[in-house]
C-alpha positions in Angstrom: 58.7 96.7 83.7 59.6 99.4 86.2 59.6 99.5 89.9 56.2 101.0 90.2 54.7 98.1 88.3 56.6 95.6 90.4 55.2 97.2 93.6 51.7 97.3 92.2 51.3 101.1 92.5 49.5 101.4 89.2 46.7 99.0 90.1 46.4 99.9 93.8 43.3 101.9 94.5 45.0 103.5 97.5 47.1 105.6 95.2 45.0 108.4 93.7 45.5 111.9 92.6 43.8 113.2 95.7 43.9 112.0 99.3 41.4 109.3 100.2 40.4 108.5 103.7 40.1 105.3 105.6 37.2 104.9 108.0 39.5 105.5 110.9 40.7 108.9 109.5 44.2 107.9 108.2 45.1 109.6 105.0 46.4 107.5 102.1 49.6 108.3 100.2 49.0 109.9 96.8 50.7 108.5 93.7 52.9 111.6 93.6 54.0 111.0 97.2 54.6 107.4 96.4 56.8 108.2 93.5 58.7 110.7 95.6 59.3 108.0 98.2 60.5 105.6 95.5 62.9 108.3 94.1 64.3 108.8 97.6 64.7 105.0 98.0 66.3 104.8 94.6 68.8 107.5 95.6 69.7 105.6 98.8 70.1 102.4 96.8 72.4 104.2 94.3 74.5 105.6 97.2 74.8 102.1 98.7 75.9 100.8 95.3 78.5 103.6 95.0 79.8 102.8 98.5 80.0 99.1 97.7 81.9 99.9 94.5 84.3 102.1 96.5 84.8 99.3 99.1 85.5 96.8 96.3 88.1 99.2 94.9 89.7 99.6 98.3 89.7 95.9 98.8 91.4 95.4 95.4 94.0 98.0 96.3 94.6 96.4 99.7 95.0 93.0 98.0 97.5 94.5 95.6 99.5 96.0 98.5 99.4 92.8 100.4 100.7 90.9 97.3 103.5 93.4 97.0 104.4 93.0 100.7 104.3 89.2 100.4 106.7 89.4 97.5 109.0 91.7 99.5 108.9 89.4 102.5 109.8 86.4 100.3 112.8 88.4 98.9 113.8 89.3 102.5 113.5 85.7 103.6 115.7 84.6 100.7 118.3 87.3 101.5 118.2 86.2 105.2 118.8 82.6 104.2 121.8 83.6 102.0 123.2 85.8 104.8 122.8 82.9 107.3 124.7 80.5 105.0 127.5 83.0 104.6 127.7 83.5 108.3 127.9 79.8 108.9 130.7 79.5 106.4 132.6 82.3 107.9 132.2 80.8 111.4 133.6 77.5 110.1 136.5 79.4 108.6 137.2 81.3 111.8 137.1 78.0 113.7 139.6 76.5 111.2 141.9 79.5 111.6 141.6 79.3 115.4 142.6 75.6 115.4 145.6 76.3 113.1 146.7 79.2 115.3 146.4 77.0 118.4 148.5 74.3 116.7 151.0 76.9 115.5 151.2 78.2 119.1 152.0 74.6 120.3 154.6 74.2 117.6 156.2 77.5 118.6 156.2 76.5 122.3 157.7 73.1 121.4 160.4 74.7 119.2 161.3 77.2 122.0 161.5 74.3 124.5 163.8 72.3 122.2 166.0 75.4 121.8 166.1 75.9 125.6 167.0 72.2 126.1 169.8 72.4 123.6 171.1 75.6 125.2 171.0 74.1 128.7 172.6 70.9 127.4 175.5 72.8 125.7 176.1 75.0 128.8 176.4 72.0 131.1 
């Protein structure tokens, strides 16, 4: 069954090989004009279908790009987590060294004070 049959063009008395007239003077469409109209509509529907297929392809491509970007973001997030852990470890190490240096500074000061006391005590 073709489109013409679906629309009832073959059984419609309005479609004839020559123009008919209504009582009010309007001309009816010939079967040839009707078929030309259908062909034009078919062409428009085909163009819409082609556009829809292109849009689907664009959507699939965008989806692929988004998947790739999500994967890259996950890798970046993982790298940032690792860098953050290393930074925290190094900050703890720096704090430990700072405390040791401070304690060593106190030890050095105490040692110098003891030496100074001994020197003063021997000189007196």
